[in-house]
Coordinates of C-alpha atoms and ligand atoms in Angstrom, one line a residue:
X1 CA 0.0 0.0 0.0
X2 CA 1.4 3.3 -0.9
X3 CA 0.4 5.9 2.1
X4 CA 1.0 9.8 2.5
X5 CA 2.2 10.3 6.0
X6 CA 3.3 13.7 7.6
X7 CA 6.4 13.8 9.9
X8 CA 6.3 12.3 12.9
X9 CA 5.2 15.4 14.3
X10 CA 2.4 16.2 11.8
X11 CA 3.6 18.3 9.8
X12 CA 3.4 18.5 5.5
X13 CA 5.9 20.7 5.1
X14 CA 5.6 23.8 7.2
X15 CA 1.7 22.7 7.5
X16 CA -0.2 21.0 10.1
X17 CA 1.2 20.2 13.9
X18 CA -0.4 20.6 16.5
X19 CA -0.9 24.0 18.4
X20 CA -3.2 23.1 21.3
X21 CA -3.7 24.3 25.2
X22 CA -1.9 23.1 27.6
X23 CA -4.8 21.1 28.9
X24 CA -5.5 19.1 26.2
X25 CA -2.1 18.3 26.0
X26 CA -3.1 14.8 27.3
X27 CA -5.6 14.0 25.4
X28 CA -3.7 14.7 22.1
X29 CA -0.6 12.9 23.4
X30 CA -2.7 9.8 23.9
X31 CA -3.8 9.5 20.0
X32 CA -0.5 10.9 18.8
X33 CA 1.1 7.6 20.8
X34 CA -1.0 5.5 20.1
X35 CA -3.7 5.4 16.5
X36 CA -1.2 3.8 14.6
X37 CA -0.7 0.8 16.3
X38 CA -4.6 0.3 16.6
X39 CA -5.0 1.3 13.0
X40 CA -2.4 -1.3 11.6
X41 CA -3.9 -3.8 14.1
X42 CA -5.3 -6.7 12.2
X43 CA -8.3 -7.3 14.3
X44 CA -9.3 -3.7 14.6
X45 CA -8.8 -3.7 10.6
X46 CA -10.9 -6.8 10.7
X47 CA -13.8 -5.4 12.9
X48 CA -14.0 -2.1 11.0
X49 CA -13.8 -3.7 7.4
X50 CA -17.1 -5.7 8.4
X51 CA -18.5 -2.6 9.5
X52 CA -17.7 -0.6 6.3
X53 CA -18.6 -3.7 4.2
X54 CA -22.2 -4.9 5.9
X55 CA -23.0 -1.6 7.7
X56 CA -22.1 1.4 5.2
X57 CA -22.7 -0.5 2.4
X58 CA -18.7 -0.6 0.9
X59 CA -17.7 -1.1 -1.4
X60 CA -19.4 1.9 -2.7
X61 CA -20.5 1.4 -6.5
X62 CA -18.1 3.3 -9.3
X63 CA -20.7 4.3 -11.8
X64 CA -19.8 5.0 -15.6
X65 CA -22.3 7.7 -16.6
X66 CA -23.0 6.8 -20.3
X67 CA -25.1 10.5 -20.4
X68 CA -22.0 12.8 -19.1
X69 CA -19.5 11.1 -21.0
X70 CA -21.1 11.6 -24.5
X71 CA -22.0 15.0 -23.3
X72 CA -17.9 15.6 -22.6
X73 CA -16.8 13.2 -25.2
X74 CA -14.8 11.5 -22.6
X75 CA -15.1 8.8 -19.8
X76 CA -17.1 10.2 -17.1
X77 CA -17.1 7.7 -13.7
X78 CA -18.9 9.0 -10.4
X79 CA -17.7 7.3 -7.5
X80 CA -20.8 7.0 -5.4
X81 CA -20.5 7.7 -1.8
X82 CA -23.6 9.4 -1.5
X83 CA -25.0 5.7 -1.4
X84 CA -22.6 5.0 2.1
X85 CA -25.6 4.7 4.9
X86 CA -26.2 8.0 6.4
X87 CA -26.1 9.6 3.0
X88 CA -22.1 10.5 2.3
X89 CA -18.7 9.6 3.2
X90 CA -18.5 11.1 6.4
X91 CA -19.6 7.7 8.4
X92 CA -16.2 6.6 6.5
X93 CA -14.5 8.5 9.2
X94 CA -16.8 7.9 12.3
X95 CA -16.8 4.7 12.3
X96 CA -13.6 4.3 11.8
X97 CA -12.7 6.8 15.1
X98 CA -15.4 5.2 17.3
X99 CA -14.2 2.0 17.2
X100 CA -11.0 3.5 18.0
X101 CA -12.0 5.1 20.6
X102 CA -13.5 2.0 22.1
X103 CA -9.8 0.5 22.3
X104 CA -9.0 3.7 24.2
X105 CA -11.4 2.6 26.9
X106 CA -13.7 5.6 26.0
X107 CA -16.8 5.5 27.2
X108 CA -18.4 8.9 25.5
X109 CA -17.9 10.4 21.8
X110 CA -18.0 14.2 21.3
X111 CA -18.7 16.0 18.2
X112 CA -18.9 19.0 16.2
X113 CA -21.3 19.6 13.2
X114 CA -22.1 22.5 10.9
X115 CA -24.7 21.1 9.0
X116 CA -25.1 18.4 10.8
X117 CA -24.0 15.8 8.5
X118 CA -20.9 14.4 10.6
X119 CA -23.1 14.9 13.4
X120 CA -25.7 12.7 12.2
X121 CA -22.9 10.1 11.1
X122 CA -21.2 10.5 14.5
X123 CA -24.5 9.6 16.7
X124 CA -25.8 7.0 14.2
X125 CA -22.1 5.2 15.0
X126 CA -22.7 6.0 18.7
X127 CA -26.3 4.5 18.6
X128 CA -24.5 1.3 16.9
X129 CA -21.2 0.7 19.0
X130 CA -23.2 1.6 22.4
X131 CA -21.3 5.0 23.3
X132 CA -22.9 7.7 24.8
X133 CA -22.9 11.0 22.2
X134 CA -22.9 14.6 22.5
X135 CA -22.5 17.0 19.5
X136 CA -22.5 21.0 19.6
X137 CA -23.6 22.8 17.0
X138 CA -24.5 26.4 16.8
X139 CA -27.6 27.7 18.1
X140 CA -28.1 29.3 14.5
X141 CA -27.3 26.0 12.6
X142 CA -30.1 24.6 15.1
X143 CA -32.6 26.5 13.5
X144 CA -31.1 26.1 9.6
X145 CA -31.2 22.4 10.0
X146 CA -33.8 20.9 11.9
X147 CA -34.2 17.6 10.0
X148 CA -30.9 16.9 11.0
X149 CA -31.1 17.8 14.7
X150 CA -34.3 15.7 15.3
X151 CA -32.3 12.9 13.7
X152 CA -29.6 13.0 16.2
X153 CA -31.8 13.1 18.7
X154 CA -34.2 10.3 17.6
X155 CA -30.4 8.5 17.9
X156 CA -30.1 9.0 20.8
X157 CA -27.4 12.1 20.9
X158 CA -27.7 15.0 23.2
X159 CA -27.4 18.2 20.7
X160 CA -26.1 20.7 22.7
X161 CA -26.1 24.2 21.1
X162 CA -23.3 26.9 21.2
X163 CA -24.4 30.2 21.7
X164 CA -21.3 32.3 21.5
X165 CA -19.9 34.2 18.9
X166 CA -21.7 33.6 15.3
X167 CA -23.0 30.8 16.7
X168 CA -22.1 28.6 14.1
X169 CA -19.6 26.1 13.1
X170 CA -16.2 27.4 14.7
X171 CA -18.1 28.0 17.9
X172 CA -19.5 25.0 18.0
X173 CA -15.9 23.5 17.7
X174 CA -14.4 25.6 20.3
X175 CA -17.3 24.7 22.6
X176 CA -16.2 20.7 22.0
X177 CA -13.0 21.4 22.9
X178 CA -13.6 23.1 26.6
X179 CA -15.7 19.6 26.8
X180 CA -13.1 17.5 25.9
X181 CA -10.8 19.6 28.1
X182 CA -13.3 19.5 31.1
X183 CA -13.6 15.3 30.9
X184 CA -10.5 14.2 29.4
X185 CA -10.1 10.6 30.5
X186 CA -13.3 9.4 29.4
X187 CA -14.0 11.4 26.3
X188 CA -13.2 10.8 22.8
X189 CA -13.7 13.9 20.2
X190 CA -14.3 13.0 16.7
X191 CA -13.6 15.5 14.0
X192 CA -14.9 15.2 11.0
X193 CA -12.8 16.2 8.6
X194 CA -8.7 16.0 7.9
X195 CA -8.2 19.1 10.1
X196 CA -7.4 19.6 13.6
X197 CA -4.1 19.2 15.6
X198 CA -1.8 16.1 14.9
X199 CA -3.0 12.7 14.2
X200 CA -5.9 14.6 12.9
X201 CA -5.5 15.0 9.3
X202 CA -3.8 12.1 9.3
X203 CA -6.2 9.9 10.8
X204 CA -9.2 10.6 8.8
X205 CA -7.3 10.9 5.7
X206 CA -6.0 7.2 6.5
X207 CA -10.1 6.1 7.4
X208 CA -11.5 8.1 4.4
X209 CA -8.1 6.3 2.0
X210 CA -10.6 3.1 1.6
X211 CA -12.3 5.5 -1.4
X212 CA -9.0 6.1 -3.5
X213 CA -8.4 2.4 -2.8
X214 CA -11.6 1.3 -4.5
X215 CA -11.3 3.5 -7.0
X216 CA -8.4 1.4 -8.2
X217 CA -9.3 -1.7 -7.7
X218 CA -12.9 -0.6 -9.5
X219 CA -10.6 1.2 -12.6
X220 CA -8.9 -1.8 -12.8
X221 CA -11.2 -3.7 -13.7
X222 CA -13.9 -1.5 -15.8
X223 CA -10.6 0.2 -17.9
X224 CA -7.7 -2.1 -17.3
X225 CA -5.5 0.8 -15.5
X226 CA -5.4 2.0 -12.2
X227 CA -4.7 5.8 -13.2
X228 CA -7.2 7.7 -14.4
X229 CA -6.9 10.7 -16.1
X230 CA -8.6 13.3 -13.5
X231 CA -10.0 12.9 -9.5
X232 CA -12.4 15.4 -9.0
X233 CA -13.6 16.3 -5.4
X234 CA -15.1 18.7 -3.5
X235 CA -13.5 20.6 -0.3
X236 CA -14.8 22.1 3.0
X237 CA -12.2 20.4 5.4
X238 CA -10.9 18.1 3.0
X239 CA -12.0 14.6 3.7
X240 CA -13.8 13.3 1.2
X241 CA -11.1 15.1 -1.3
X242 CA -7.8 13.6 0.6
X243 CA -10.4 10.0 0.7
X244 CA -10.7 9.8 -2.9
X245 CA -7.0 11.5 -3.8
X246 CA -4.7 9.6 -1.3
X247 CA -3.9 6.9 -3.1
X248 CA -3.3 8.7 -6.0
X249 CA -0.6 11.0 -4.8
X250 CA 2.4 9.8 -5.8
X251 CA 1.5 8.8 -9.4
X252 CA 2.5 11.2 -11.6
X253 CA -0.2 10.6 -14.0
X254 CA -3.8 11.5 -12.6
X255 CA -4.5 15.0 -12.1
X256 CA -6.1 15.8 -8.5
X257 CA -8.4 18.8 -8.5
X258 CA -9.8 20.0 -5.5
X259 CA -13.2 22.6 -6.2
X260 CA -13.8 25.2 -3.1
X261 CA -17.2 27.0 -2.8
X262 CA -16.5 30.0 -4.6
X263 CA -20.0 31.3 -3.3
X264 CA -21.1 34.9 -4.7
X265 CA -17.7 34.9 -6.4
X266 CA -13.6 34.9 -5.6
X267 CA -13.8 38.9 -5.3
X268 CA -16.7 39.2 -3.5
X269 CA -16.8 38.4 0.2
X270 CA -19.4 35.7 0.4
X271 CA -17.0 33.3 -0.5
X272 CA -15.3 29.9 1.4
X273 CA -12.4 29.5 -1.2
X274 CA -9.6 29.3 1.3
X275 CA -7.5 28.2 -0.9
X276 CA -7.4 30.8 -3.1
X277 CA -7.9 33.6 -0.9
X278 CA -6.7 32.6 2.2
X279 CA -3.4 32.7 4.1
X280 CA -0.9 31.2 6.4
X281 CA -2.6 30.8 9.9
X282 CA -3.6 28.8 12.5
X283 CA -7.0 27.5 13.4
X284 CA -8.5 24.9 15.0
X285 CA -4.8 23.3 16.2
X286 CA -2.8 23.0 12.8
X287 CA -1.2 25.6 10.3
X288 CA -2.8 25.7 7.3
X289 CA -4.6 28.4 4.9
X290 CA -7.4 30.2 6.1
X291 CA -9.3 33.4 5.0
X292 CA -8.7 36.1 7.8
X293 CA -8.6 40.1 8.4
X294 CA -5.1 41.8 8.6
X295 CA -5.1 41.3 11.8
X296 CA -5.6 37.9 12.0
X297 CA -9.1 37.2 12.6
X298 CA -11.4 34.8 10.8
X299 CA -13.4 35.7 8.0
X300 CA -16.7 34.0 8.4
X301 CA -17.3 32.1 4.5
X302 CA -19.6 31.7 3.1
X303 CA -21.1 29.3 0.4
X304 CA -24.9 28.0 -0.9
X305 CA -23.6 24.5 1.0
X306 CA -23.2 24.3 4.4
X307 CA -20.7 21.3 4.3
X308 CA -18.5 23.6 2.2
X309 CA -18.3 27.0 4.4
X310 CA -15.5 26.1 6.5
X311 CA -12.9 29.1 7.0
X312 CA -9.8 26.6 6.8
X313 CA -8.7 24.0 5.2
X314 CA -6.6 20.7 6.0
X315 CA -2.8 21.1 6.2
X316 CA -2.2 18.4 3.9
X317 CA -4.1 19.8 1.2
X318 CA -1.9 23.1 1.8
X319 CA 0.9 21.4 0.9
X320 CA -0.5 19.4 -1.7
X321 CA -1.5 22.6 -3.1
X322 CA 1.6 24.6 -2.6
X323 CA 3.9 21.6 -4.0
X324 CA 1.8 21.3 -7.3
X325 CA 0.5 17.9 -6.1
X326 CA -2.8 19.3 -6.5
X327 CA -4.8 21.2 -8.7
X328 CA -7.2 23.7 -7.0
X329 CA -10.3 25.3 -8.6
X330 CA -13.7 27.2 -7.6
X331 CA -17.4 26.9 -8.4
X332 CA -19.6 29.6 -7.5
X333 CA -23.0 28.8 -5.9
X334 CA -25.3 28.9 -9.6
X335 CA -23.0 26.9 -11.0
X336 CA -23.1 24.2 -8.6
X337 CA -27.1 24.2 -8.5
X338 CA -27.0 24.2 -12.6
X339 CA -24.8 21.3 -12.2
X340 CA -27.2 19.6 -9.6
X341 CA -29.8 19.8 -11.9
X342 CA -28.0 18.8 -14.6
X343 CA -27.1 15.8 -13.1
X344 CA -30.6 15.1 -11.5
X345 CA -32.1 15.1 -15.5
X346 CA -29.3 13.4 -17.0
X347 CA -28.8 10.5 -14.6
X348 CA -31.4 10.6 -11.8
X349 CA -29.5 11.2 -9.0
X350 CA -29.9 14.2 -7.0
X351 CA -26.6 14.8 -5.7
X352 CA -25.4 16.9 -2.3
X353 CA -25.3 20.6 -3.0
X354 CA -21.5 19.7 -2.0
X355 CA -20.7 17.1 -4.5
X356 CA -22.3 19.6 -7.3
X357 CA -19.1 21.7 -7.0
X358 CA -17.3 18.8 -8.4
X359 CA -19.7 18.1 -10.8
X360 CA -19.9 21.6 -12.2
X361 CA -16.1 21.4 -12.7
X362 CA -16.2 19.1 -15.9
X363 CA -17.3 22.3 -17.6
X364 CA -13.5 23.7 -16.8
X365 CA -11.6 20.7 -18.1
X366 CA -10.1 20.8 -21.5
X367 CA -10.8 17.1 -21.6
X368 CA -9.3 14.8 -24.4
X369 CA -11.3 12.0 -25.9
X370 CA -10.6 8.9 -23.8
X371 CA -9.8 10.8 -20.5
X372 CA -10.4 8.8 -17.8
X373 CA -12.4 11.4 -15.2
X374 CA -13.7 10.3 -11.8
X375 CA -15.9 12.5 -9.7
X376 CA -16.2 11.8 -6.3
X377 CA -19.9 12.3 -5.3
X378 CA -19.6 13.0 -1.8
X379 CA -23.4 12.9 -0.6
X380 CA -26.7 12.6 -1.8
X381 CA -29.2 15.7 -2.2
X382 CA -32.1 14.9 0.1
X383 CA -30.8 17.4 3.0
X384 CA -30.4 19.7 0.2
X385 CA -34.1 19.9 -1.2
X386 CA -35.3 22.7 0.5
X387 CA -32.7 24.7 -1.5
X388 CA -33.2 23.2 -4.4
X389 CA -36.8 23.2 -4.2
X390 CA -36.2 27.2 -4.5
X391 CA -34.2 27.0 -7.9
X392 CA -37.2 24.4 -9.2
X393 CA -40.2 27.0 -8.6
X394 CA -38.6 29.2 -10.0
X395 CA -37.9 27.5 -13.4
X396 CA -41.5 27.0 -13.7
Ligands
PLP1 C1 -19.3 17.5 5.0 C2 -19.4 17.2 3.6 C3 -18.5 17.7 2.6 C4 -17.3 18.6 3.0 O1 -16.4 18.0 3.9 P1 -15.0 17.5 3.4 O2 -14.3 17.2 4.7 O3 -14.3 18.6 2.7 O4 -15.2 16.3 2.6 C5 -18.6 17.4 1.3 N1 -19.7 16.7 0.9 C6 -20.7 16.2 1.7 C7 -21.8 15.5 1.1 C8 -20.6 16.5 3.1 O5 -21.5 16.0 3.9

């Protein structure tokens, strides 16, 4: 297996480490020790294969659109992790954490949510495993996302909702962190994307690298190679990008493009393209790009998907970027609805509002005849419809 691994340390270059208070020093130390050994363990491998296999429904299907590839004169595959239980990739992660956590002797999982996506992944792996599950989330996410709250709670999950600052995602992250500082022996916090102090990134990346790994195994077989032409993902954090990348890193061949939510537009300032806009920081424990004022504080983003409006982005997708490993474009918010649409009419399936950035990227690619393109299809569209529903009456 070929794997991308930071120093020892966590850091990609000058990116990532881990810049935390003193009092979680402990906590940190604990995974930093100890998540390889348990993630190169063959029976934990063992127990969470089964999970990912029986449970999530992996391997998720790679699906050769006949009606995109004539439309781009090329071959068009959507890898499709919107069909993972709980909707998208993020239980990739969860599950794969929880059941760590379990070896740590943890009795309770934490979590952070935005949307409530991961949150909704975290307490549906909670309910499973038999942990106990609390997730913050800010008081005005609450109200945005309701069908997602009574979810977690019909799970089981306390939701408990942060009312500081915005009162969004970043609060509700900072509020799970005094938790996990407050109970730090029996408490496990599961972040949900490749961000975060060190093992972080690296961790999820590693539980979310079972999607490049499929992808080759899938390629192989449909197309004879194992390099495709183009990956495709989405990023907010990074996860489901660095999933469906990792394994292609080191192959000189396929081009990795990574699509931020370009919102109103790159030169407006309702925007989350970090990438682009942002600069050398730290937030949330590592070093890493993220859009802030001169004097250093951060810019709330903004973009049509919730999953996407984070003001960071993960460290090894700064250096991925900054070394040329990476390729990193932008898709404004009506180009990623068009693309929603146009996917929902073509092929019947009514993608996340998230994966629709990567979809409404084919339009950018000079693509050859032949080119192999995969698009990673993060999530499915039914947390979306609301928004959608919008764009619909009004094409009537
Ligand atoms: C959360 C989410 C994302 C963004 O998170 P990443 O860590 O960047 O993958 C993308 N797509 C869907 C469907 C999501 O739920």
């Amino acid at each position: 297996m070929n794997t991308f691994n930071p120093t020892s340390d966590g850091y990609y270059g000058e990116f990532g480490g881990a810049f935390i208070p003193e009092m979680l020093h402990a906590n940190v130390a604990e995974l930093q020790a100890k998540y390889l050994d348990i993630l190169e363990d063959s029976s934990f491998q063992q127990e969470m294969q089964s999970l990912l296999k029986d449970y999530v429904g992996r391997p998720t299907p790679l699906f050769y659109s006949e009606n995109l590839s004539k439309q781009y004169k090329a071959k068009i595959y959507l890898k499709r992790e919107d069909l993972n239980h709980t909707g998208a990739h993020k239980i990739n992660n969860t599950i794969g954490q929880v059941l760590l956590a379990k070896r740590l002797n943890k009795k309770r999982i934490i979590a952070e949510t935005g949307a409530g996506q991961h949150g909704v992944a975290t307490a549906t792996t909670c309910a499973l495993l038999g942990l106990e599950c609390t997730v913050f989330m800010g008081a005005i996410d609450i109200e945005r996302q309701k069908p997602n709250v009574e979810r977690m709670k019909m799970l089981g999950a306390t939701v408990v909702p942060a009312n500081s600052g915005s009162k969004t995602l970043k609060d509700a992250t900072n509020e799970a962190i005094r938790e996990w500082i407050n109970n730090p022996t029996d408490t496990h916090y599961v972040i949900g994307s490749v961000v975060g102090p060190h093992p972080y990134p690296d961790m999820v990346a590693k539980f979310q690298s079972i999607i490049s790994k499929e992808i080759q195994e899938q390629l192989l077989e449909k197309e004879n190679t194992a390099k495709p032409d183009y990956v495709i993902a989405c990023v907010g954090g990074g996860s489901n990008a660095m999933g469906a990348f990792y394994h292609f890193i080191d192959n000189n061949h396929t081009k990795l493009i990574a699509v931020e939510a370009a919102g109103k537009g790159i030169q407006t300032d309702k925007t989350a393209a970090t990438i682009a806009l942002g600069k050398k920081g730290i937030i949330h424990g590592s070093k890493t790009y993220l859009i802030q004022t001169e004097d250093g504080q951060i810019i709330e983003p903004y973009s049509i998907s919730a999953g996407l409006d984070y003001p960071g982005i993960g460290p090894a997708h700064a250096y991925l970027n900054d070394t040329n490993k990476i390729m990193v474009g932008s898709i404004t918010d009506d180009e990623a609805i068009k693309a929603a649409f146009h996917l929902t009419r073509t092929d019947g399936i009514i993608p996340a509002l998230e994966s629709a950035h990567a979809l409404a990227y084919l339009e950018k690619l000079n693509l050859k005849e032949n080119d192999i393109v995969i698009v990673n299809l993060s999530g499915r569209g039914d947390k979306d419809m609301l928004t959608y529903q919008k764009y619909f009456t009004n094409e009537k």
